């Protein structure tokens, strides 16, 4: 996975007309390429071994404007073209004027960046902050060099003896004895390492940041910064620090290992697994949402599968010798009033198939749901999925809905009305999560696989049951 891969995907996703040579090498064939659909882009990212988190991070580096490459013809090809009077070169022209950020790849980036999850919070929603006061001496003593060197030596000895608290004290005395122009970056680096050993990651990060500030071209400062950020769970920032160190020290292969280790830890967190799950399901979530065309409702997914299976990239599972996650999913669209009525009934009398707790084990509260959902220009999505212990947990998410989104979504063909008795189908639904109000639309999917939505359209199939 690389920025170059993303640039090629953007080019592939850009609407254009291409003139390519015919097999007989004497003529041109005109081919039109429209927008790639969202499902194809999501699958392409997986094939390129991107996760949701790595895509979000690396896409920021993609050039806004890209010029298509113009391949050169050899002399023989030029002669053939000349004989036919076709001296025009290969062309890749937009079908119509397009904005530089108007491909489905850009759209997916905006969708993921704009998605908000109630619990667990995504990394972009977590407040950050660390401060470290400058401790060096403004008026150092005449013997500061001897004092600083002695304390640094004692700190190093204490560190070797694994007496990290004492090492911190010695490094602090050395810093406070030295003026700013001294080689303070090594002392802050050493104290950062010692603080990491006593689980003071925020203080270690503050030391690392001062080290980088004092010696921006010293690679070890970036290593200290990255390890502290990783310990704090700030994985994207940690990867950025390691990549900065790699640019300072391109021949050191250890940087690649640190990036890979951090990325894998990142993808194993519940927040990242939720983000990955949402990216997997986005094409189908948006197809059902746009089909319902009611901003005041809620799309509720009941996923008969585990987050630790479906929230991991398919390519990573295959690399680890596991099969990609599979699940049966029920898609139900309810109006706001019906959704809240069902939620209240399920909270009062829980059933196994419906979640009443979030992923952190906190009870769902209707006032929290009401304040989180129903934002203008956002889809409200409730996902029930199994945790590692097999218990159903709830994910509440809002996904941004932009004008023009429909062109990237493949509209599913409406399935035929169910052949079974509508009454029996609705009775079954009332026992599995819809005790007070039936969904306006109901559909199903074997994931991965085609979405069948809506299998039931209440106004079409059972108008007497519609509220």
CSV table of C-alpha atoms in Angstrom, one decimal:
chain,number,residue,atom,x,y,z
A,1,UNK,CA,0.0,0.0,0.0
A,2,UNK,CA,1.4,3.4,-1.0
A,3,UNK,CA,0.3,6.9,-1.9
A,4,UNK,CA,1.1,5.9,-5.5
A,5,UNK,CA,-1.5,3.1,-5.3
A,6,UNK,CA,-4.1,5.7,-4.2
A,7,UNK,CA,-3.1,8.1,-7.0
A,8,UNK,CA,-3.6,5.3,-9.6
A,9,UNK,CA,-7.0,4.4,-8.0
A,10,UNK,CA,-8.1,8.1,-8.2
A,11,UNK,CA,-7.1,8.1,-11.9
A,12,UNK,CA,-9.1,4.9,-12.5
A,13,UNK,CA,-12.1,6.4,-10.7
A,14,UNK,CA,-12.0,9.7,-12.7
A,15,UNK,CA,-14.6,9.9,-15.5
A,16,UNK,CA,-12.9,10.2,-18.8
A,17,UNK,CA,-12.9,9.3,-22.5
A,18,UNK,CA,-9.9,7.3,-23.8
A,19,UNK,CA,-8.8,6.7,-27.4
A,20,UNK,CA,-6.9,3.4,-27.5
A,21,UNK,CA,-5.5,1.6,-30.4
A,22,UNK,CA,-7.5,-1.1,-32.0
A,23,UNK,CA,-6.1,-4.7,-32.1
A,24,UNK,CA,-5.2,-4.3,-35.8
A,25,UNK,CA,-3.0,-1.2,-34.8
A,26,UNK,CA,-4.6,1.0,-37.6
A,27,UNK,CA,-7.4,2.7,-35.8
A,28,UNK,CA,-8.6,4.0,-32.5
A,29,UNK,CA,-11.4,2.7,-30.2
A,30,UNK,CA,-13.1,5.3,-28.1
A,31,UNK,CA,-13.9,4.1,-24.6
A,32,UNK,CA,-15.8,6.0,-21.9
A,33,UNK,CA,-15.1,5.5,-18.2
A,34,UNK,CA,-17.6,6.8,-15.7
A,35,UNK,CA,-17.4,7.1,-12.0
A,36,UNK,CA,-16.4,3.9,-10.1
A,37,UNK,CA,-19.1,2.8,-7.7
A,38,UNK,CA,-18.4,2.9,-4.0
A,39,UNK,CA,-18.4,-0.9,-3.6
A,40,UNK,CA,-15.7,-1.2,-6.3
A,41,UNK,CA,-13.6,1.4,-4.6
A,42,UNK,CA,-13.9,-0.3,-1.2
A,43,UNK,CA,-13.0,-3.7,-2.7
A,44,UNK,CA,-10.1,-2.1,-4.5
A,45,UNK,CA,-8.7,-0.6,-1.3
A,46,UNK,CA,-8.8,-4.1,0.3
A,47,UNK,CA,-7.0,-5.6,-2.7
A,48,UNK,CA,-4.3,-2.9,-2.4
A,49,UNK,CA,-4.0,-3.9,1.4
A,50,UNK,CA,-5.3,-0.7,2.8
A,51,UNK,CA,-7.3,-0.6,6.0
A,52,UNK,CA,-9.8,2.2,6.8
A,53,UNK,CA,-7.2,3.8,9.1
A,54,UNK,CA,-4.3,3.6,6.6
A,55,UNK,CA,-6.5,4.9,3.8
A,56,UNK,CA,-7.5,7.9,5.9
A,57,UNK,CA,-3.9,8.7,6.8
A,58,UNK,CA,-2.3,8.2,3.4
A,59,UNK,CA,-5.0,9.8,1.3
A,60,UNK,CA,-4.1,13.2,2.7
A,61,UNK,CA,-0.9,12.9,0.7
A,62,UNK,CA,-2.6,12.3,-2.6
A,63,UNK,CA,-2.1,15.1,-5.0
A,64,UNK,CA,-5.3,17.1,-5.6
A,65,UNK,CA,-4.7,17.4,-9.4
A,66,UNK,CA,-3.2,14.6,-11.4
A,67,UNK,CA,-2.2,14.7,-15.1
A,68,UNK,CA,-2.7,11.4,-17.0
A,69,UNK,CA,0.4,9.9,-18.4
A,70,UNK,CA,0.9,10.2,-22.2
A,71,UNK,CA,2.6,7.0,-23.5
A,72,UNK,CA,5.2,7.3,-26.2
A,73,UNK,CA,4.9,5.5,-29.6
A,74,UNK,CA,7.9,3.9,-31.2
A,75,UNK,CA,8.9,4.6,-34.8
A,76,UNK,CA,6.9,1.6,-36.2
A,77,UNK,CA,3.8,2.7,-34.4
A,78,UNK,CA,4.2,6.3,-35.6
A,79,UNK,CA,4.5,5.1,-39.2
A,80,UNK,CA,1.2,3.1,-38.9
A,81,UNK,CA,-0.5,6.1,-37.5
A,82,UNK,CA,1.0,8.4,-40.1
A,83,UNK,CA,-0.2,6.2,-43.0
A,84,UNK,CA,-3.7,6.4,-41.7
A,85,UNK,CA,-3.5,10.1,-41.1
A,86,UNK,CA,-3.9,9.6,-37.3
A,87,UNK,CA,-1.1,11.5,-35.7
A,88,UNK,CA,-3.1,12.3,-32.6
A,89,UNK,CA,-1.7,10.9,-29.4
A,90,UNK,CA,-3.4,8.8,-26.7
A,91,UNK,CA,-5.9,11.1,-24.9
A,92,UNK,CA,-7.6,10.8,-21.5
A,93,UNK,CA,-10.1,13.6,-21.3
A,94,UNK,CA,-12.9,14.2,-18.8
A,95,UNK,CA,-16.4,13.5,-20.1
A,96,UNK,CA,-17.4,16.8,-18.5
A,97,UNK,CA,-15.5,19.4,-16.4
A,98,UNK,CA,-14.9,17.6,-13.0
A,99,UNK,CA,-13.7,18.9,-9.7
A,100,UNK,CA,-10.4,17.5,-8.7
A,101,UNK,CA,-11.9,16.1,-5.6
A,102,UNK,CA,-15.0,14.7,-7.3
A,103,UNK,CA,-14.1,11.0,-7.6
A,104,UNK,CA,-15.6,8.2,-5.5
A,105,UNK,CA,-12.3,7.8,-3.7
A,106,UNK,CA,-12.5,11.4,-2.5
A,107,UNK,CA,-16.1,10.8,-1.5
A,108,UNK,CA,-15.2,7.7,0.5
A,109,UNK,CA,-12.5,9.8,2.3
A,110,UNK,CA,-15.1,12.4,3.2
A,111,UNK,CA,-17.6,9.8,4.3
A,112,UNK,CA,-15.1,8.1,6.7
A,113,UNK,CA,-13.7,11.4,8.0
A,114,UNK,CA,-17.2,12.7,8.7
A,115,UNK,CA,-18.6,9.6,10.3
A,116,UNK,CA,-19.1,9.9,14.1
A,117,UNK,CA,-19.5,6.9,16.5
A,118,UNK,CA,-21.1,7.3,19.9
A,119,UNK,CA,-19.0,4.5,21.5
A,120,UNK,CA,-16.2,3.7,21.2
A,121,UNK,CA,-15.1,7.2,20.1
A,122,UNK,CA,-12.9,7.2,16.9
A,123,UNK,CA,-9.3,8.4,17.3
A,124,UNK,CA,-10.1,11.7,15.6
A,125,UNK,CA,-12.7,12.5,18.3
A,126,UNK,CA,-10.4,12.0,21.3
A,127,UNK,CA,-8.9,15.2,22.8
A,128,UNK,CA,-5.2,15.4,22.9
A,129,UNK,CA,-2.8,17.5,24.9
A,130,UNK,CA,0.6,17.3,26.6
A,131,UNK,CA,2.7,20.0,28.0
A,132,UNK,CA,6.2,20.1,29.4
A,133,UNK,CA,7.6,23.2,31.1
A,134,UNK,CA,11.1,24.2,30.0
A,135,UNK,CA,13.4,23.3,32.9
A,136,UNK,CA,16.8,24.3,31.7
A,137,UNK,CA,18.9,26.9,33.6
A,138,UNK,CA,18.6,30.5,32.6
A,139,UNK,CA,21.6,31.4,34.7
A,140,UNK,CA,23.7,28.2,35.0
A,141,UNK,CA,26.4,27.8,37.6
A,142,UNK,CA,30.0,27.9,36.5
A,143,UNK,CA,30.4,24.2,37.0
A,144,UNK,CA,27.2,23.2,35.2
A,145,UNK,CA,29.1,21.0,32.7
A,146,UNK,CA,30.6,18.8,35.5
A,147,UNK,CA,27.3,18.7,37.3
A,148,UNK,CA,25.3,17.8,34.2
A,149,UNK,CA,27.7,15.1,33.1
A,150,UNK,CA,27.8,13.5,36.6
A,151,UNK,CA,24.0,13.4,36.8
A,152,UNK,CA,23.7,12.0,33.3
A,153,UNK,CA,26.1,9.3,34.2
A,154,UNK,CA,24.3,8.4,37.4
A,155,UNK,CA,21.0,8.5,35.4
A,156,UNK,CA,22.4,6.0,32.9
A,157,UNK,CA,23.6,3.7,35.6
A,158,UNK,CA,20.3,3.8,37.4
A,159,UNK,CA,18.5,3.0,34.1
A,160,UNK,CA,20.8,-0.1,33.6
A,161,UNK,CA,19.9,-1.2,37.1
A,162,UNK,CA,16.2,-0.7,36.2
A,163,UNK,CA,15.8,1.9,38.9
A,164,UNK,CA,13.8,4.1,36.6
A,165,UNK,CA,12.5,6.5,39.2
A,166,UNK,CA,16.1,7.3,40.3
A,167,UNK,CA,17.1,7.7,36.7
A,168,UNK,CA,14.3,10.2,36.1
A,169,UNK,CA,15.6,12.2,39.1
A,170,UNK,CA,19.2,12.3,37.9
A,171,UNK,CA,18.2,13.3,34.3
A,172,UNK,CA,16.0,16.0,35.8
A,173,UNK,CA,18.9,17.4,37.8
A,174,UNK,CA,21.1,17.3,34.7
A,175,UNK,CA,18.5,19.3,32.7
A,176,UNK,CA,18.0,21.9,35.4
A,177,UNK,CA,21.7,22.4,35.7
A,178,UNK,CA,22.2,23.0,31.9
A,179,UNK,CA,21.6,26.1,29.7
A,180,UNK,CA,19.4,25.8,26.6
A,181,UNK,CA,22.4,25.8,24.3
A,182,UNK,CA,23.7,22.6,25.9
A,183,UNK,CA,22.9,19.2,24.3
A,184,UNK,CA,19.7,18.9,26.2
A,185,UNK,CA,17.9,16.8,23.5
A,186,UNK,CA,19.8,13.7,24.7
A,187,UNK,CA,18.8,14.3,28.3
A,188,UNK,CA,15.1,14.7,27.4
A,189,UNK,CA,15.4,11.6,25.2
A,190,UNK,CA,16.8,9.6,28.1
A,191,UNK,CA,14.2,10.9,30.6
A,192,UNK,CA,11.5,10.1,28.0
A,193,UNK,CA,12.7,6.5,27.9
A,194,UNK,CA,12.8,6.2,31.7
A,195,UNK,CA,9.3,7.7,32.0
A,196,UNK,CA,8.0,5.1,29.5
A,197,UNK,CA,9.3,2.4,31.9
A,198,UNK,CA,7.2,3.7,34.8
A,199,UNK,CA,4.0,4.1,32.6
A,200,UNK,CA,4.2,7.9,32.4
A,201,UNK,CA,3.5,8.0,28.7
A,202,UNK,CA,2.2,11.6,28.7
A,203,UNK,CA,5.3,12.9,30.4
A,204,UNK,CA,7.4,10.8,28.2
A,205,UNK,CA,5.7,12.3,25.1
A,206,UNK,CA,6.3,15.8,26.5
A,207,UNK,CA,10.0,15.0,26.9
A,208,UNK,CA,10.1,13.5,23.4
A,209,UNK,CA,8.5,16.6,21.9
A,210,UNK,CA,11.0,18.9,23.5
A,211,UNK,CA,13.8,16.6,22.2
A,212,UNK,CA,12.4,17.0,18.7
A,213,UNK,CA,12.1,20.7,19.1
A,214,UNK,CA,15.7,21.0,20.3
A,215,UNK,CA,17.2,18.7,17.7
A,216,UNK,CA,14.7,18.2,14.8
A,217,UNK,CA,17.2,16.3,12.6
A,218,UNK,CA,18.1,13.7,15.3
A,219,UNK,CA,16.2,10.5,14.4
A,220,UNK,CA,16.0,9.1,18.0
A,221,UNK,CA,13.8,12.0,19.0
A,222,UNK,CA,11.2,10.8,16.5
A,223,UNK,CA,11.5,7.3,17.9
A,224,UNK,CA,10.8,8.5,21.4
A,225,UNK,CA,7.9,10.5,20.2
A,226,UNK,CA,6.4,7.6,18.3
A,227,UNK,CA,6.8,5.0,21.1
A,228,UNK,CA,5.1,7.4,23.6
A,229,UNK,CA,2.2,8.2,21.2
A,230,UNK,CA,1.8,4.5,20.6
A,231,UNK,CA,1.6,3.8,24.3
A,232,UNK,CA,-1.1,6.4,24.6
A,233,UNK,CA,-3.1,4.8,21.8
A,234,UNK,CA,-2.6,7.7,19.4
A,235,UNK,CA,-1.6,5.4,16.6
A,236,UNK,CA,-1.9,7.7,13.6
A,237,UNK,CA,0.3,10.3,15.2
A,238,UNK,CA,2.8,7.6,16.2
A,239,UNK,CA,3.0,6.3,12.6
A,240,UNK,CA,3.6,9.9,11.5
A,241,UNK,CA,6.4,10.3,13.9
A,242,UNK,CA,8.0,7.0,12.8
A,243,UNK,CA,7.7,8.0,9.1
A,244,UNK,CA,9.3,11.3,9.9
A,245,UNK,CA,12.2,9.4,11.5
A,246,UNK,CA,12.4,7.2,8.4
A,247,UNK,CA,12.8,10.2,6.2
A,248,UNK,CA,15.7,11.3,8.4
A,249,UNK,CA,17.2,7.8,8.3
A,250,UNK,CA,16.0,6.1,5.1
A,251,UNK,CA,18.5,3.2,5.2
A,252,UNK,CA,17.3,2.0,8.7
A,253,UNK,CA,14.8,-0.8,8.1
A,254,UNK,CA,13.7,-0.7,11.8
A,255,UNK,CA,11.4,2.3,11.0
A,256,UNK,CA,9.3,0.1,8.7
A,257,UNK,CA,8.9,-2.5,11.5
A,258,UNK,CA,7.8,0.2,13.9
A,259,UNK,CA,5.2,1.5,11.4
A,260,UNK,CA,3.9,-2.1,10.7
A,261,UNK,CA,3.7,-2.9,14.4
A,262,UNK,CA,1.9,0.3,15.2
A,263,UNK,CA,-0.6,-0.1,12.3
A,264,UNK,CA,-1.4,-3.7,13.4
A,265,UNK,CA,-2.0,-2.5,17.0
A,266,UNK,CA,-4.2,0.3,15.6
A,267,UNK,CA,-6.3,-2.1,13.6
A,268,UNK,CA,-6.9,-4.3,16.6
A,269,UNK,CA,-8.6,-1.6,18.7
A,270,UNK,CA,-12.4,-1.7,18.9
A,271,UNK,CA,-12.6,1.9,17.5
A,272,UNK,CA,-10.6,0.9,14.4
A,273,UNK,CA,-12.6,-2.3,14.0
A,274,UNK,CA,-15.8,-0.3,14.1
A,275,UNK,CA,-14.4,2.1,11.4
A,276,UNK,CA,-13.3,-0.9,9.3
A,277,UNK,CA,-16.8,-2.5,9.7
A,278,UNK,CA,-18.5,0.7,8.6
A,279,UNK,CA,-16.2,1.0,5.5
A,280,UNK,CA,-17.0,-2.6,4.6
A,281,UNK,CA,-20.8,-1.9,4.9
A,282,UNK,CA,-20.9,1.7,3.6
A,283,UNK,CA,-22.1,0.8,0.0
A,284,UNK,CA,-25.0,-1.2,1.4
A,285,UNK,CA,-25.8,1.2,4.2
A,286,UNK,CA,-26.0,4.1,1.8
A,287,UNK,CA,-28.0,2.2,-0.8
A,288,UNK,CA,-30.6,1.3,1.8
A,289,UNK,CA,-30.6,4.9,3.3
A,290,UNK,CA,-31.1,6.5,-0.1
A,291,UNK,CA,-33.8,4.0,-1.0
A,292,UNK,CA,-35.7,5.0,2.2
A,293,UNK,CA,-35.2,8.7,1.5
A,294,UNK,CA,-36.3,9.8,5.0
A,295,UNK,CA,-33.8,11.8,7.0
A,296,UNK,CA,-36.0,11.5,10.1
A,297,UNK,CA,-35.6,7.7,10.4
A,298,UNK,CA,-33.0,5.2,11.6
A,299,UNK,CA,-31.4,2.4,9.7
A,300,UNK,CA,-30.9,-0.5,12.0
A,301,UNK,CA,-28.6,-3.4,11.2
A,302,UNK,CA,-28.7,-6.7,13.1
A,303,UNK,CA,-25.4,-8.4,12.3
A,304,UNK,CA,-25.2,-12.2,13.1
A,305,UNK,CA,-21.4,-12.1,13.3
A,306,UNK,CA,-18.5,-11.0,15.4
A,307,UNK,CA,-16.9,-7.6,15.3
A,308,UNK,CA,-13.4,-9.1,15.6
A,309,UNK,CA,-14.1,-11.0,12.4
A,310,UNK,CA,-15.9,-8.4,10.3
A,311,UNK,CA,-13.9,-5.4,11.7
A,312,UNK,CA,-10.6,-6.8,10.3
A,313,UNK,CA,-9.4,-6.3,6.7
A,314,UNK,CA,-10.0,-9.3,4.5
A,315,UNK,CA,-6.4,-9.1,3.3
A,316,UNK,CA,-5.1,-9.2,6.8
A,317,UNK,CA,-7.2,-12.2,7.8
A,318,UNK,CA,-6.0,-14.1,4.7
A,319,UNK,CA,-2.4,-13.2,5.5
A,320,UNK,CA,-3.0,-14.7,9.0
A,321,UNK,CA,-4.4,-17.9,7.5
A,322,UNK,CA,-8.0,-17.1,8.4
A,323,UNK,CA,-11.1,-16.8,6.2
A,324,UNK,CA,-12.7,-13.4,5.7
A,325,UNK,CA,-15.5,-12.7,8.1
A,326,UNK,CA,-19.0,-13.6,7.0
A,327,UNK,CA,-22.4,-12.7,8.5
A,328,UNK,CA,-26.1,-12.7,8.0
A,329,UNK,CA,-27.4,-9.1,8.3
A,330,UNK,CA,-30.9,-7.8,8.6
A,331,UNK,CA,-31.5,-4.2,7.4
A,332,UNK,CA,-34.5,-2.4,8.8
A,333,UNK,CA,-35.5,1.2,8.3
A,334,UNK,CA,-37.8,2.7,10.9
A,335,UNK,CA,-39.3,6.1,11.4
A,336,UNK,CA,-38.0,8.0,14.5
A,337,UNK,CA,-41.1,7.4,16.6
A,338,UNK,CA,-41.1,3.6,15.9
A,339,UNK,CA,-37.4,3.3,16.5
A,340,UNK,CA,-37.6,4.9,19.9
A,341,UNK,CA,-40.7,2.9,20.9
A,342,UNK,CA,-38.8,-0.4,20.0
A,343,UNK,CA,-35.7,0.8,21.8
A,344,UNK,CA,-37.6,1.6,24.9
A,345,UNK,CA,-39.4,-1.8,24.9
A,346,UNK,CA,-36.1,-3.7,24.3
A,347,UNK,CA,-34.4,-1.8,27.1
A,348,UNK,CA,-37.2,-2.7,29.4
A,349,UNK,CA,-37.4,-6.4,28.4
A,350,UNK,CA,-34.1,-7.4,26.8
A,351,UNK,CA,-33.9,-10.2,24.3
A,352,UNK,CA,-30.8,-12.1,23.2
A,353,UNK,CA,-30.9,-10.9,19.6
A,354,UNK,CA,-30.9,-7.1,20.4
A,355,UNK,CA,-28.2,-5.1,22.1
A,356,UNK,CA,-28.9,-3.0,25.2
A,357,UNK,CA,-25.3,-2.2,25.9
A,358,UNK,CA,-22.6,-0.4,23.9
A,359,UNK,CA,-19.2,-1.8,23.1
A,360,UNK,CA,-17.8,-0.6,26.4
A,361,UNK,CA,-20.5,-2.3,28.3
A,362,UNK,CA,-22.5,0.9,29.2
A,363,UNK,CA,-26.3,0.8,29.1
A,364,UNK,CA,-27.9,2.5,26.2
A,365,UNK,CA,-29.9,5.6,27.3
A,366,UNK,CA,-32.6,7.1,25.2
A,367,UNK,CA,-31.7,10.7,25.9
A,368,UNK,CA,-28.1,10.0,24.7
A,369,UNK,CA,-29.5,8.4,21.6
A,370,UNK,CA,-31.8,11.3,20.9
A,371,UNK,CA,-29.1,13.9,21.3
A,372,UNK,CA,-26.7,11.9,19.1
A,373,UNK,CA,-28.9,10.9,16.2
A,374,UNK,CA,-31.0,13.0,13.7
A,375,UNK,CA,-28.4,15.6,12.7
A,376,UNK,CA,-29.0,17.5,9.5
A,377,UNK,CA,-27.4,15.9,6.5
A,378,UNK,CA,-26.4,12.8,8.4
A,379,UNK,CA,-27.7,9.2,8.2
A,380,UNK,CA,-28.5,7.7,11.7
A,381,UNK,CA,-27.3,4.1,11.8
A,382,UNK,CA,-27.8,1.6,14.7
A,383,UNK,CA,-25.7,-1.6,14.3
A,384,UNK,CA,-26.1,-4.6,16.6
A,385,UNK,CA,-23.1,-7.0,16.4
A,386,UNK,CA,-21.5,-9.7,18.6
A,387,UNK,CA,-18.5,-8.9,20.8
A,388,UNK,CA,-15.7,-11.3,21.5
A,389,UNK,CA,-17.9,-13.2,24.1
A,390,UNK,CA,-20.8,-13.6,21.6
A,391,UNK,CA,-23.0,-11.0,23.3
A,392,UNK,CA,-24.8,-8.4,21.1
A,393,UNK,CA,-23.5,-4.9,21.5
A,394,UNK,CA,-24.7,-1.7,19.9
A,395,UNK,CA,-22.8,0.7,17.7
A,396,UNK,CA,-24.5,4.1,17.1
A,397,UNK,CA,-23.1,6.0,14.1
A,398,UNK,CA,-23.9,9.0,12.0
A,399,UNK,CA,-22.7,9.1,8.4
A,400,UNK,CA,-22.6,12.3,6.3
A,401,UNK,CA,-25.0,12.5,3.3
A,402,UNK,CA,-23.8,14.9,0.6
A,403,UNK,CA,-25.5,16.1,-2.6
A,404,UNK,CA,-24.4,14.0,-5.5
A,405,UNK,CA,-23.8,10.9,-3.4
A,406,UNK,CA,-26.2,8.8,-5.5
A,407,UNK,CA,-23.9,8.7,-8.5
A,408,UNK,CA,-21.5,6.6,-6.5
A,409,UNK,CA,-24.1,4.1,-5.2
A,410,UNK,CA,-25.3,1.2,-7.2
A,411,UNK,CA,-29.1,1.1,-6.8
A,412,UNK,CA,-30.1,-2.4,-5.8
A,413,UNK,CA,-32.9,-4.0,-7.8
A,414,UNK,CA,-36.1,-4.2,-5.7
A,415,UNK,CA,-36.6,-7.9,-4.8
A,416,UNK,CA,-40.0,-9.4,-5.6
A,417,UNK,CA,-42.5,-9.4,-2.7
A,418,UNK,CA,-42.0,-12.3,-0.3
A,419,UNK,CA,-43.9,-15.5,-1.3
A,420,UNK,CA,-44.5,-16.4,2.3
A,421,UNK,CA,-47.3,-15.0,4.4
A,422,UNK,CA,-46.5,-11.4,5.3
A,423,UNK,CA,-48.3,-11.9,8.6
A,424,UNK,CA,-45.9,-14.7,9.5
A,425,UNK,CA,-42.9,-12.7,8.5
A,426,UNK,CA,-44.0,-9.7,10.6
A,427,UNK,CA,-44.8,-11.9,13.5
A,428,UNK,CA,-41.3,-13.3,13.4
A,429,UNK,CA,-39.8,-9.8,13.3
A,430,UNK,CA,-41.9,-8.8,16.4
A,431,UNK,CA,-40.1,-11.5,18.3
A,432,UNK,CA,-36.6,-10.5,17.2
A,433,UNK,CA,-36.4,-6.8,18.0
A,434,UNK,CA,-39.5,-5.0,16.7
A,435,UNK,CA,-42.0,-5.4,19.5
A,436,UNK,CA,-43.8,-2.1,19.2
A,437,UNK,CA,-43.4,-0.9,15.6
A,438,UNK,CA,-42.6,-2.7,12.3
A,439,UNK,CA,-39.9,-1.4,10.0
A,440,UNK,CA,-41.1,0.7,7.0
A,441,UNK,CA,-38.6,-1.3,4.9
A,442,UNK,CA,-37.0,-4.7,5.7
A,443,UNK,CA,-34.2,-6.5,3.8
A,444,UNK,CA,-31.5,-9.1,4.2
A,445,UNK,CA,-27.9,-9.8,3.1
A,446,UNK,CA,-25.4,-12.6,3.4
A,447,UNK,CA,-22.3,-10.6,3.7
A,448,UNK,CA,-20.3,-10.5,1.6
A,449,UNK,CA,-22.9,-10.9,-1.0
A,450,UNK,CA,-25.8,-9.1,-2.7
A,451,UNK,CA,-28.2,-7.0,-0.7
A,452,UNK,CA,-31.9,-7.8,-0.9
A,453,UNK,CA,-33.6,-4.6,0.1
A,454,UNK,CA,-36.4,-4.0,0.6
A,455,UNK,CA,-37.8,-7.6,0.8
A,456,UNK,CA,-40.7,-6.1,2.6
A,457,UNK,CA,-42.1,-2.6,1.9
A,458,UNK,CA,-44.8,-2.1,4.5
A,459,UNK,CA,-46.9,0.2,2.4
A,460,UNK,CA,-46.7,-2.2,-0.5
A,461,UNK,CA,-47.1,-5.5,1.3
A,462,UNK,CA,-49.0,-4.8,4.5
A,463,UNK,CA,-50.5,-1.3,4.5
A,464,UNK,CA,-52.7,-2.2,7.4
A,465,UNK,CA,-49.6,-2.6,9.6
A,466,UNK,CA,-48.1,0.7,8.6
A,467,UNK,CA,-48.3,3.4,11.2
